[in-house]
Amino acid sequence: MSDDYSDDEYYYDEDEDMMDADDGDSAPSDEEMDMEVFDNDFKLPGKARKKSYEVDSEPLSQAQVERLMQTDIEHISGIFGVDENVASLLLRHMSWNKERLIEKYMDHATAVSVEAGITPKEEKPAKAAASSRAGSSSTGPQRSTRSSKSSNKLKSPSPAPKEDEPYTCPICFDDTQTRTMALACGHAFCSSCWNAYVTGKIREEGEHWIRCMAEGCGLVCPDPFVREALGEDKATWNRFRELLVRHFVGCNKNLKFCPYPNCTYTVACPAAASKSALLSIVPTVTCGASPDHKFCFGCSIETDHRPVICAIAAMWLQKCHDDSETANWIKSNTKECTKCQSTIEKNGGCNHMTCKKCKHEFCWVCMGPWSEHGTAWYSCNRYDEKASQEARDAQSKSRASLERYLHYYNRWANHEQSAKLSMDLYKKTEQKMEEMQISSDLTWIEVQFMKKAVDEVFKCRMTLKWTYAMAYYLDRGNPKELFEDNQRDLEKAVEDLSELLEQPIEPEVVPSLRQKVTDKTVYVQKRNEIMLEDTANGFLEGRWQWNTSVPGLE
Amino acid sequence: MAGIASRRLQKELKEIHTQGCPVGIQLLNADNFEEWHLSLEVMGESQYQGEVFALKFRFEPQYPISAPAVQFIINEKYKAPVHPHVYSNGHICASILGNEWSPVLSVIGVCVTLQSMLASCKKKERPPDNDRYVMHAPDNPKKTRFHYHDDTV
Ligand SMILES: [Zn+2]
Ligand SMILES: [Zn+2]
Ligand SMILES: [Zn+2]
Ligand SMILES: [Zn+2]
Ligand SMILES: [Zn+2]
Ligand SMILES: [Zn+2]
């Protein structure tokens, strides 16, 4: 059952793609620190109130986050009277919790400095190696002929090279190395070993907390030491800076690092910083690097799962995951024509299917004849609770609940699949747009309505998809009925537009098609707005009633 | 730097040849600078009296900057010791092979550490998550990010 190991005690280190924070911006330290914009509480400049399904957020570049870090560092450096690099290590050690750091440091400055890898421990620590217990030698045998002195390392101690003696680095044994480096502990190694070590920690392990190479030494490399060890390797230095920023962001509930590959932007969204806030808002945010970098500030389930809140989206996906075996058959891309039983493959986003063989027209979702959908759109979106009631009498309860689930799952998965197929639709649409330019006198700008329509269809299918997850958990009653009315209206509008887009284009109908598509797009947009707005308001008002307990609610 | 492993391993080998291995540790094979085999025996009184184990070391060109991949060999001749930090596939959950690795440690140093890890064992048992781990474990133990078990166990 569990191929998912993420929560387990260990996980595997698949080759994580190393994101190269390529050069880009220069060191932020010298730039002006305009901190008013962004005070400690991350209050955002008063913007006009947005729609209820939108959330206030602020994109921050890496340099801007570095400035926030620098402010904390200067603050601590000033209070404690320590070097900024020391302040930085102290803050990183305490997960950037200034208050706790100040409290602890005031009482136990030395102990904190040792823990933070700034000053060496007083006594030579008896190193408890590996998983073995510290005093293992008491039970152990006399175990080695040569490592009697508590040390497992090779025989060379590491003194700083003396003027006259040739220096041999105890790690690489390369006696041509002349430059050595050491932290405050005095453990000297050649700079080439330091370079390889620091580079490996940053590149391979994504580590910013880099300890001394000596066995059991707890000292940590401060930033200037890292920089010196890296020498001319600017790319790795930038990666190190990015790691520092990621750590800072990870320690701050108001901040999230953009999850898109190679992006170094951060988003501040104080409105979504608490768990309780996530029960009434869906914080879909965009980073400053690109409008395509959309993600949910509250979870990593999906980039935009509006209108459902994170907790319900998570519940639904978990259910789908658990029930995937049973539901698998539905996912399949082929179905049989209800009339002639020939296999039909769904290859467009539209639900209006026409059998190539017998020309039977039917709805992909409910498999009912399309004629019943055309003018009198029957409730294809709504699971007939009454019918389900009857089913409950006739069949076992579990069977009925499976059918209920499948009803919602079917529609959920269908919108997902259709949205995926929209990518093909984009390509087809581009072709059509080119044809249109040739066959009509419309300009490139004037045929953009087609692309706009496809965009809108894609967006609305995402909304629709999640409305089915929501409807599955909504308790019966008036609010749910109104919800499903909105859902049905949106769905019908989307299917109509979708079908219009798949029609072949005859030159003579282009002007009227353009009008129709434009009108429908506007309408679909409006329906989507209503769906999102009303659902978001429902969450804010606490209007929604659930048929199951939602984690965090009540 | 084109891999410091060979120079370093050469040096370790020389030291082994001139000074010999600590008691209970023997070099089985070190024909190249990619993989070495050593045998390991716990001397004196212990849970593992009379048992001989073998360790496989795999080195990357960056050794000793990067830790070697170390595991117990399992074949017709050798078995993995039954120990709370040793999985039945030979993988070892020991912090010095992971985040506590120090480039000043050596092959012999690792052997001595593992020897004393075995020597201090009070009760022969597998890690509690043995079955689950072994089922999904990668071939190379370095690919596993262990959460080191309580050192006092
Ligand atoms: Zn060196
Ligand atoms: Zn040190
Ligand atoms: Zn981004
Ligand atoms: Zn979310
Ligand atoms: Zn047919
Ligand atoms: Zn239908």
XYZ file of C-alpha atoms and ligand atoms in Angstrom:
713
model
C 0.000 0.000 0.000
C 2.677 2.455 0.829
C 5.070 3.341 -1.838
C 5.138 6.712 -0.262
C 8.097 6.999 1.993
C 8.216 10.685 2.499
C 7.100 10.503 6.098
C 9.256 7.644 7.044
C 12.464 7.607 8.904
C 14.554 7.846 5.858
C 14.147 8.774 2.321
C 16.209 8.490 -0.731
C 18.195 11.142 -2.181
C 17.259 11.070 -5.794
C 19.482 13.294 -7.772
C 17.968 16.527 -6.750
C 18.436 18.976 -9.478
C 20.893 21.434 -8.312
C 19.519 24.769 -9.056
C 22.156 27.103 -10.086
C 21.420 30.453 -8.714
C 23.162 31.914 -11.637
C 25.005 35.118 -11.019
C 22.088 37.542 -11.209
C 21.983 40.204 -8.617
C 24.993 41.548 -6.896
C 25.724 41.482 -3.217
C 22.887 43.139 -1.401
C 24.874 44.305 1.543
C 25.656 47.680 0.110
C 22.253 48.451 -1.176
C 20.021 50.733 0.754
C 17.975 49.004 3.349
C 14.504 50.284 2.873
C 12.964 48.400 5.660
C 9.854 50.477 6.119
C 8.359 48.650 3.214
C 8.712 45.467 5.079
C 8.749 45.708 8.800
C 9.077 42.853 11.227
C 5.465 41.887 11.039
C 5.535 41.750 7.288
C 2.667 44.134 7.033
C 1.981 44.834 3.458
C 1.375 48.228 2.018
C -2.341 48.866 1.978
C -3.625 47.677 -1.328
C -7.150 47.962 -2.560
C -9.190 45.072 -1.230
C -9.180 42.329 -3.773
C -11.803 39.787 -4.603
C -12.678 37.472 -1.765
C -10.950 34.535 -3.450
C -7.713 36.449 -3.766
C -5.147 36.976 -1.075
C -2.684 39.773 -0.462
C 0.875 38.733 -1.008
C 4.174 40.288 -1.853
C 6.875 38.796 -4.052
C 10.424 39.294 -2.809
C 13.613 38.871 -4.766
C 16.548 37.053 -3.218
C 18.244 40.404 -2.634
C 15.200 41.677 -0.769
C 15.171 38.631 1.497
C 18.890 39.028 2.072
C 18.194 42.546 3.214
C 15.686 41.235 5.743
C 18.309 38.794 6.992
C 20.891 41.548 7.173
C 18.589 43.625 9.357
C 18.270 40.786 11.848
C 22.013 40.208 11.749
C 22.793 43.855 12.399
C 20.262 43.937 15.182
C 21.822 40.946 16.960
C 25.340 42.111 16.236
C 24.490 45.434 17.862
C 22.871 43.968 20.961
C 25.536 41.358 21.668
C 28.471 43.399 20.459
C 29.625 40.580 18.201
C 30.839 40.392 14.664
C 28.124 40.180 11.992
C 29.334 36.769 10.884
C 29.011 35.538 14.433
C 25.551 37.048 14.664
C 24.622 35.255 11.465
C 25.714 31.871 12.859
C 23.854 32.522 16.106
C 20.674 33.365 14.238
C 20.946 30.366 11.942
C 21.558 28.148 14.938
C 18.383 29.459 16.583
C 16.312 29.200 13.399
C 16.226 32.979 13.116
C 14.167 33.286 16.266
C 15.577 36.522 17.604
C 13.625 36.561 20.835
C 14.717 33.085 21.855
C 18.277 33.789 20.842
C 18.428 36.947 22.936
C 16.917 35.169 25.906
C 19.259 32.191 25.719
C 22.348 34.166 24.876
C 21.852 36.551 27.785
C 21.920 33.608 30.197
C 24.396 31.254 28.567
C 26.489 33.120 26.052
C 29.337 30.602 26.081
C 27.152 27.538 25.786
C 25.198 29.070 22.913
C 28.414 30.033 21.135
C 29.670 26.468 21.412
C 26.387 25.018 20.137
C 26.355 27.493 17.277
C 29.792 26.320 16.188
C 31.467 29.631 16.935
C 33.829 28.779 19.783
C 35.484 25.413 20.395
C 34.486 23.345 23.381
C 36.735 23.793 26.379
C 37.923 20.229 26.905
C 38.850 17.968 24.074
C 35.589 16.156 23.556
C 35.664 12.396 23.809
C 34.084 11.716 20.519
C 31.272 9.227 20.555
C 31.720 7.874 17.133
C 28.958 6.504 15.027
C 26.104 4.832 16.724
C 28.249 3.265 19.301
C 27.987 4.401 22.841
C 30.357 6.950 24.183
C 32.206 4.837 26.656
C 32.353 1.827 24.445
C 35.877 0.986 25.315
C 34.826 -0.069 28.781
C 33.017 -3.062 27.394
C 35.147 -3.384 24.348
C 38.325 -5.298 23.949
C 41.705 -3.710 23.705
C 40.962 -2.979 20.216
C 43.684 -1.489 18.230
C 47.349 -1.519 18.220
C 47.704 2.018 17.264
C 44.685 4.123 17.879
C 45.116 4.113 21.583
C 44.779 7.848 21.795
C 41.019 8.058 21.283
C 41.582 8.908 17.702
C 40.588 6.982 14.637
C 42.290 9.205 12.224
C 45.412 8.811 10.275
C 48.566 9.457 12.082
C 49.279 12.997 11.193
C 48.163 15.701 13.537
C 47.360 18.922 11.822
C 49.560 21.691 12.984
C 49.856 24.820 11.000
C 52.773 24.456 8.648
C 56.017 25.630 10.056
C 58.188 27.915 8.060
C 60.951 25.473 7.345
C 59.197 22.101 7.378
C 57.324 21.048 4.271
C 53.642 20.831 5.018
C 51.645 17.705 4.345
C 47.889 17.990 4.523
C 46.490 15.189 6.683
C 43.589 14.665 4.309
C 45.055 14.569 0.839
C 48.721 13.974 1.718
C 49.633 16.233 -1.093
C 52.865 17.878 0.000
C 52.827 20.377 -2.827
C 49.977 22.241 -1.176
C 51.266 25.343 0.497
C 48.166 27.265 1.558
C 46.268 26.090 4.599
C 43.095 27.322 6.217
C 41.700 26.759 9.680
C 38.747 27.884 11.733
C 39.115 29.191 15.282
C 39.796 25.623 16.438
C 43.111 25.655 14.604
C 42.433 22.459 12.627
C 44.448 23.320 9.553
C 43.983 21.646 6.199
C 45.127 22.607 2.769
C 42.935 25.063 0.915
C 42.387 22.613 -1.888
C 40.810 20.108 0.515
C 38.716 22.866 2.050
C 37.590 23.856 -1.393
C 36.536 20.328 -2.310
C 34.815 19.839 1.035
C 32.897 23.106 1.098
C 31.917 22.725 -2.547
C 30.639 19.202 -1.907
C 28.609 20.265 1.108
C 26.948 23.055 -0.831
C 26.508 21.349 -4.185
C 25.916 17.742 -3.203
C 24.213 18.101 0.133
C 22.630 21.538 -0.156
C 24.110 22.328 3.220
C 24.781 25.803 4.572
C 25.807 24.604 8.033
C 29.323 23.433 7.211
C 31.384 22.062 10.043
C 35.137 21.848 10.397
C 36.672 18.851 8.648
C 38.359 17.554 11.783
C 36.670 14.588 13.365
C 34.227 15.584 16.073
C 34.971 19.290 15.758
C 31.784 21.306 16.035
C 32.975 24.572 14.573
C 31.005 25.929 11.651
C 32.379 27.873 8.707
C 31.283 31.507 8.798
C 30.365 33.126 5.490
C 33.739 34.774 4.769
C 35.473 31.451 5.360
C 33.115 29.732 2.922
C 33.747 32.426 0.399
C 37.493 32.135 0.796
C 37.381 28.354 0.534
C 35.377 28.604 -2.683
C 37.861 30.985 -4.236
C 36.769 31.983 -7.714
C 33.792 29.641 -7.820
C 31.078 32.246 -7.949
C 28.317 29.824 -8.928
C 28.772 27.752 -5.778
C 28.984 30.882 -3.684
C 25.662 31.999 -5.138
C 24.193 28.610 -4.417
C 25.388 28.993 -0.825
C 23.682 32.350 -0.569
C 20.519 30.840 -1.939
C 20.700 28.095 0.678
C 21.000 30.721 3.400
C 17.964 32.500 2.021
C 16.013 29.239 1.806
C 16.855 28.479 5.402
C 15.730 31.922 6.525
C 12.522 31.632 4.521
C 11.898 28.147 5.891
C 12.141 29.533 9.425
C 9.571 32.230 8.792
C 5.890 31.362 8.607
C 5.132 34.503 6.635
C 7.437 33.493 3.818
C 7.543 30.736 1.223
C 10.165 30.039 -1.363
C 8.854 29.787 -4.909
C 8.677 26.064 -5.733
C 9.389 26.458 -9.439
C 12.745 25.093 -10.595
C 15.573 27.585 -10.752
C 13.452 30.324 -9.261
C 14.949 32.266 -6.366
C 11.944 34.376 -5.491
C 10.138 34.344 -2.185
C 6.541 35.235 -1.503
C 5.386 36.926 1.686
C 1.816 36.141 2.613
C 1.172 36.975 6.269
C -2.560 36.459 5.762
C -1.964 32.746 5.256
C 0.726 32.275 7.882
C -1.436 30.511 10.460
C -3.052 27.106 10.241
C -6.397 28.556 11.198
C -6.257 31.080 8.364
C -6.033 28.205 5.921
C -9.456 27.012 7.005
C -11.121 30.026 5.484
C -8.876 31.141 2.641
C -7.114 29.535 -0.291
C -3.865 31.472 -0.607
C -3.006 31.135 -4.265
C 0.001 33.362 -4.828
C 2.383 34.248 -7.632
C 6.081 34.910 -7.302
C 7.698 38.001 -8.684
C 9.763 36.249 -11.330
C 6.939 35.204 -13.591
C 3.147 35.268 -13.582
C 3.314 31.546 -14.381
C 4.897 30.832 -11.021
C 1.601 30.317 -9.289
C 1.440 28.196 -6.158
C -0.549 27.600 -3.024
C 1.030 29.260 -0.015
C -0.687 26.814 2.293
C 0.192 23.457 0.776
C 2.001 21.794 -2.065
C -0.954 19.784 -3.328
C -1.544 21.755 -6.443
C -0.605 25.159 -7.726
C -4.173 26.405 -7.658
C -6.867 24.369 -5.983
C -9.392 27.121 -5.617
C -12.142 27.148 -4.524
C -11.468 24.384 -1.974
C -9.346 24.970 1.074
C -6.076 23.064 1.507
C -7.446 20.656 4.110
C -10.276 19.461 1.892
C -8.106 19.265 -1.197
C -5.703 17.110 0.829
C -8.506 14.895 2.116
C -9.835 14.396 -1.354
C -6.488 13.509 -2.876
C -5.828 11.090 -0.063
C -9.146 9.446 -0.751
C -8.430 9.238 -4.464
C -5.049 7.759 -3.661
C -6.544 5.171 -1.326
C -9.343 4.277 -3.716
C -7.328 4.449 -6.872
C -7.519 0.718 -7.481
C -11.285 0.781 -7.616
C -11.413 3.972 -9.533
C -8.750 3.138 -12.017
C -11.032 1.912 -14.724
C -12.702 5.260 -14.880
C -9.499 7.071 -15.567
C -8.996 5.185 -18.751
C -9.113 7.280 -21.839
C -11.362 4.996 -23.775
C -14.988 4.174 -23.440
C -17.432 2.271 -25.511
C -20.165 3.839 -27.509
C -23.392 3.174 -25.658
C -25.124 2.335 -28.891
C -22.772 0.289 -31.045
C -20.131 -0.619 -28.458
C -17.217 0.421 -30.613
C -14.327 1.885 -28.711
C -14.136 5.630 -28.593
C -11.104 7.555 -27.601
C -11.451 10.937 -26.063
C -9.068 13.237 -27.806
C -10.405 16.708 -27.286
C -11.427 18.650 -24.232
C -15.113 18.622 -25.093
C -17.550 16.241 -23.451
C -19.801 16.079 -26.467
C -18.850 12.790 -28.060
C -19.829 11.575 -31.467
C -19.259 7.958 -32.324
C -17.287 7.776 -35.534
C -19.050 4.589 -36.489
C -22.728 5.035 -35.754
C -22.779 8.806 -35.258
C -24.434 8.402 -31.896
C -23.971 11.554 -29.836
C -23.546 11.276 -26.123
C -22.060 12.889 -23.055
C -18.637 11.603 -22.040
C -19.297 12.207 -18.385
C -22.643 10.556 -17.851
C -22.735 8.530 -21.076
C -26.277 9.805 -21.570
C -27.439 10.901 -25.016
C -26.244 14.413 -25.828
C -29.686 15.450 -27.019
C -30.774 15.600 -23.414
C -27.933 17.963 -22.613
C -28.360 20.372 -25.474
C -31.206 22.652 -24.542
C -32.447 21.112 -21.342
C -29.183 20.479 -19.587
C -30.082 17.886 -17.069
C -28.217 17.641 -13.829
C -25.123 15.948 -15.124
C -23.117 17.583 -12.351
C -25.303 16.592 -9.488
C -25.317 13.266 -7.848
C -28.957 12.383 -7.404
C -29.197 11.969 -3.669
C -32.673 10.521 -4.016
C -31.572 7.900 -6.451
C -28.723 7.193 -4.116
C -31.213 6.783 -1.303
C -32.959 4.139 -3.322
C -29.723 2.558 -4.241
C -28.957 2.332 -0.574
C -32.050 0.280 -0.026
C -31.385 -1.940 -2.931
C -27.733 -2.462 -2.450
C -25.336 -2.630 0.354
C -24.237 0.586 1.924
C -20.665 0.304 0.835
C -21.683 -0.187 -2.728
C -23.766 2.960 -2.573
C -21.000 4.971 -1.024
C -18.591 3.770 -3.659
C -21.010 4.853 -6.336
C -21.396 8.198 -4.686
C -17.646 8.604 -4.596
C -17.273 7.492 -8.178
C -19.820 10.029 -9.272
C -17.678 12.847 -7.966
C -14.413 11.229 -8.849
C -15.519 10.656 -12.406
C -16.252 14.325 -12.904
C -13.172 15.424 -11.039
C -10.919 13.239 -13.159
C -12.703 14.201 -16.325
C -11.979 17.881 -15.849
C -8.425 17.114 -15.036
C -8.053 15.078 -18.165
C -9.812 17.658 -20.291
C -7.600 20.359 -18.903
C -4.577 18.301 -19.861
C -5.956 17.874 -23.333
C -6.298 21.639 -23.505
C -2.589 21.685 -24.242
C -3.338 19.961 -27.539
C -6.190 22.335 -27.998
C -3.725 25.198 -27.731
C -1.766 23.831 -30.632
C -4.833 23.222 -32.733
C -6.098 26.665 -31.879
C -2.899 28.291 -33.003
C -3.260 26.611 -36.338
C -6.811 27.797 -36.579
C -5.726 31.296 -35.750
C -3.259 31.188 -38.595
C -5.872 29.840 -40.958
C -8.235 32.576 -39.911
C -5.736 35.253 -40.719
C -5.442 33.850 -44.186
C -9.094 33.166 -44.833
C -10.470 36.326 -43.277
C -9.151 39.833 -43.010
C -8.547 39.560 -39.292
C -5.172 40.547 -37.930
C -3.061 38.506 -35.510
C -4.294 40.664 -32.669
C -7.870 40.158 -33.757
C -7.650 36.379 -33.730
C -6.337 36.360 -30.153
C -9.879 35.793 -28.963
C -9.350 32.101 -29.699
C -6.375 31.805 -27.393
C -8.116 33.795 -24.740
C -11.029 31.370 -24.915
C -8.759 28.342 -24.520
C -7.088 29.995 -21.543
C -10.424 30.555 -19.950
C -11.611 27.012 -20.576
C -8.473 25.654 -18.953
C -8.853 27.886 -15.924
C -12.495 27.015 -15.459
C -11.881 23.294 -15.759
C -9.457 23.603 -12.873
C -12.108 25.371 -10.840
C -14.699 22.777 -11.800
C -12.389 19.939 -10.974
C -11.993 21.104 -7.409
C -15.660 21.938 -7.008
C -16.350 18.220 -7.328
C -13.935 17.473 -4.507
C -15.758 20.076 -2.473
C -19.225 18.834 -3.368
C -18.268 15.340 -2.294
C -17.735 16.550 1.257
C -20.541 19.129 1.370
C -23.441 18.168 3.546
C -26.859 18.082 1.975
C -28.923 21.195 2.286
C -29.601 24.564 0.804
C -26.016 25.822 0.646
C -24.952 22.704 -1.206
C -27.788 23.041 -3.685
C -26.835 26.609 -4.432
C -23.236 25.526 -4.749
C -24.192 22.885 -7.250
C -26.343 25.343 -9.170
C -23.309 27.547 -9.605
C -21.267 24.551 -10.516
C -23.768 23.424 -13.122
C -24.012 26.888 -14.663
C -20.250 27.108 -14.934
C -19.966 23.625 -16.302
C -22.546 24.213 -18.977
C -20.924 27.460 -20.001
C -17.526 25.794 -20.222
C -18.785 22.861 -22.257
C -20.538 25.198 -24.672
C -17.430 27.256 -25.192
C -15.287 24.188 -25.422
C -17.464 22.749 -28.125
C -17.430 25.983 -30.046
C -13.643 25.904 -30.061
C -13.516 22.449 -31.551
C -15.700 23.275 -34.499
C -14.059 23.326 -37.889
C -13.688 26.829 -39.187
C -15.386 27.804 -42.393
C -14.157 31.136 -43.711
C -17.653 32.535 -44.080
C -18.558 31.931 -40.428
C -15.448 33.512 -38.939
C -17.040 36.863 -38.042
C -20.024 35.245 -36.362
C -17.820 32.660 -34.677
C -15.648 35.418 -33.341
C -18.657 37.140 -31.884
C -19.979 33.936 -30.358
C -16.662 32.876 -28.881
C -16.018 36.302 -27.452
C -19.456 36.465 -25.868
C -19.175 32.984 -24.427
C -15.719 33.687 -23.081
C -16.987 36.712 -21.244
C -19.882 34.690 -19.900
C -17.671 31.802 -18.785
C -15.385 34.248 -17.066
C -18.327 35.678 -15.204
C -19.573 32.251 -14.139
C -16.129 31.312 -12.897
C -15.926 34.532 -10.951
C -19.272 33.803 -9.324
C -18.244 30.256 -8.470
C -14.964 31.333 -6.876
C -16.341 34.395 -5.164
C -19.350 32.684 -3.674
C -17.384 29.697 -2.449
C -14.729 31.938 -0.910
C -17.413 34.002 0.796
C -18.980 30.813 2.091
C -15.697 29.880 3.727
C -15.295 33.328 5.261
C -18.864 33.247 6.554
C -18.615 29.692 7.763
C -21.580 28.818 5.572
C -20.387 25.416 4.424
C -21.460 22.327 6.292
C -19.499 19.126 5.871
C -20.614 15.539 5.894
C -17.375 14.483 7.513
C -14.982 16.010 9.968
C -12.456 18.282 8.328
C -9.072 18.414 10.074
C -8.779 21.721 11.890
C -12.451 22.589 11.690
C -14.587 22.470 14.837
C 41.196 18.482 -8.627
C 41.132 15.145 -10.401
C 40.144 12.978 -7.503
C 42.323 12.878 -4.478
C 41.178 9.366 -3.616
C 44.068 7.485 -5.179
C 46.814 9.416 -3.447
C 45.067 9.224 -0.142
C 44.267 5.500 -0.461
C 47.801 4.791 -1.501
C 48.944 6.477 1.672
C 46.477 4.485 3.786
C 47.583 1.273 2.128
C 51.192 2.044 2.805
C 50.434 2.649 6.437
C 48.557 -0.632 6.672
C 51.457 -2.492 5.093
C 54.094 -0.921 7.299
C 52.177 -0.936 10.569
C 49.684 -3.709 10.130
C 46.005 -3.608 10.930
C 44.610 -3.328 14.439
C 43.733 -6.615 16.098
C 40.669 -8.268 14.563
C 40.850 -6.297 11.322
C 42.322 -7.680 8.131
C 42.654 -6.396 4.642
C 41.032 -8.926 2.321
C 41.444 -7.108 -0.888
C 42.533 -3.680 -2.015
C 43.378 -4.159 -5.665
C 42.122 -0.833 -6.810
C 41.058 2.538 -5.475
C 37.372 1.975 -5.972
C 36.545 -0.912 -3.702
C 38.244 -2.509 -0.702
C 37.213 -5.450 1.398
C 38.204 -5.946 5.014
C 37.330 -8.569 7.551
C 36.224 -7.658 11.015
C 36.172 -9.642 14.193
C 35.253 -8.489 17.674
C 38.018 -9.488 20.053
C 37.474 -10.516 23.624
C 34.129 -11.163 25.221
C 31.168 -9.979 23.202
C 27.877 -10.955 21.623
C 29.755 -11.792 18.466
C 32.329 -14.170 19.782
C 33.593 -16.454 17.068
C 31.883 -14.527 14.279
C 33.842 -12.963 11.442
C 32.311 -10.289 9.277
C 33.448 -8.583 6.122
C 33.084 -4.947 5.120
C 32.898 -3.518 1.658
C 34.199 0.015 1.149
C 33.359 1.866 -2.036
C 35.208 5.093 -2.781
C 34.291 8.002 -4.959
C 37.071 10.021 -6.610
C 36.426 12.662 -3.962
C 37.241 10.342 -1.058
C 38.032 11.279 1.713
C 36.228 14.562 1.205
C 33.136 12.479 0.588
C 32.465 9.551 2.873
C 33.053 6.031 1.572
C 30.017 3.797 1.064
C 30.422 1.107 3.688
C 28.368 -2.025 4.187
C 28.659 -5.539 5.519
C 29.225 -8.153 2.850
C 26.644 -10.899 2.580
C 27.571 -14.034 0.647
C 28.182 -17.745 1.207
C 30.998 -16.950 3.539
C 29.883 -13.825 5.391
C 26.751 -12.584 7.044
C 25.771 -9.219 8.431
C 25.955 -9.041 12.212
C 22.641 -8.949 14.027
C 22.812 -5.509 15.571
C 20.313 -2.677 16.203
C 22.150 -0.469 13.696
C 22.835 -3.046 11.020
C 20.153 -3.958 8.506
C 19.872 -7.481 7.224
C 21.058 -6.308 3.787
C 24.346 -5.186 5.323
C 23.582 -1.468 5.398
C 24.771 0.327 8.492
C 23.076 3.198 10.224
C 26.055 5.048 11.652
C 26.423 8.787 11.727
C 30.151 8.754 10.975
C 29.324 7.265 7.584
C 26.890 10.081 6.939
C 26.618 13.564 8.303
C 29.304 13.048 10.937
C 31.862 11.904 8.412
C 35.141 13.709 8.733
C 37.732 13.632 5.968
C 40.411 12.885 8.506
C 38.812 9.515 9.193
C 40.302 6.576 7.354
C 39.305 3.077 6.297
C 40.950 1.602 9.367
C 39.380 4.316 11.503
C 35.935 3.322 10.256
C 36.666 -0.360 10.902
C 37.773 0.366 14.452
C 34.656 2.409 15.080
C 32.399 -0.323 13.748
C 34.317 -2.891 15.751
C 33.643 -1.019 18.950
C 30.042 -0.481 17.911
C 29.649 -4.247 17.785
C 31.675 -4.771 20.933
C 29.378 -2.587 22.982
C 26.212 -4.328 21.820
C 24.167 -5.784 24.652
C 21.385 -7.440 22.753
C 21.506 -8.932 19.293
C 18.556 -7.637 17.364
C 17.769 -6.011 14.029
C 16.750 -2.377 13.696
C 13.014 -2.047 14.363
C 12.377 -0.871 10.814
C 14.505 -3.551 9.218
C 11.931 -5.183 6.946
C 10.524 -1.968 5.638
C 13.955 -0.516 5.016
C 15.396 -3.564 3.305
C 12.436 -3.820 0.968
C 13.011 -0.326 -0.414
C 16.692 0.186 0.168
C 18.893 1.451 -2.652
C 21.924 -0.569 -3.631
C 24.303 2.060 -2.354
C 23.786 2.859 1.334
C 25.040 6.385 0.707
C 21.814 7.063 -1.159
C 19.923 6.548 2.056
C 19.500 9.473 4.337
C 19.408 7.732 7.658
C 17.918 9.231 10.696
C 20.509 8.004 13.069
C 19.126 5.808 15.724
C 19.582 6.793 19.285
C 23.271 6.473 19.989
C 22.660 5.095 23.437
C 20.844 2.027 22.199
Zn 44.628 18.618 1.521
Zn 38.056 22.180 13.899
Zn 9.076 31.779 -9.069
Zn -3.333 24.701 -0.617
Zn -21.418 4.049 -32.005
Zn -23.684 14.281 -19.106
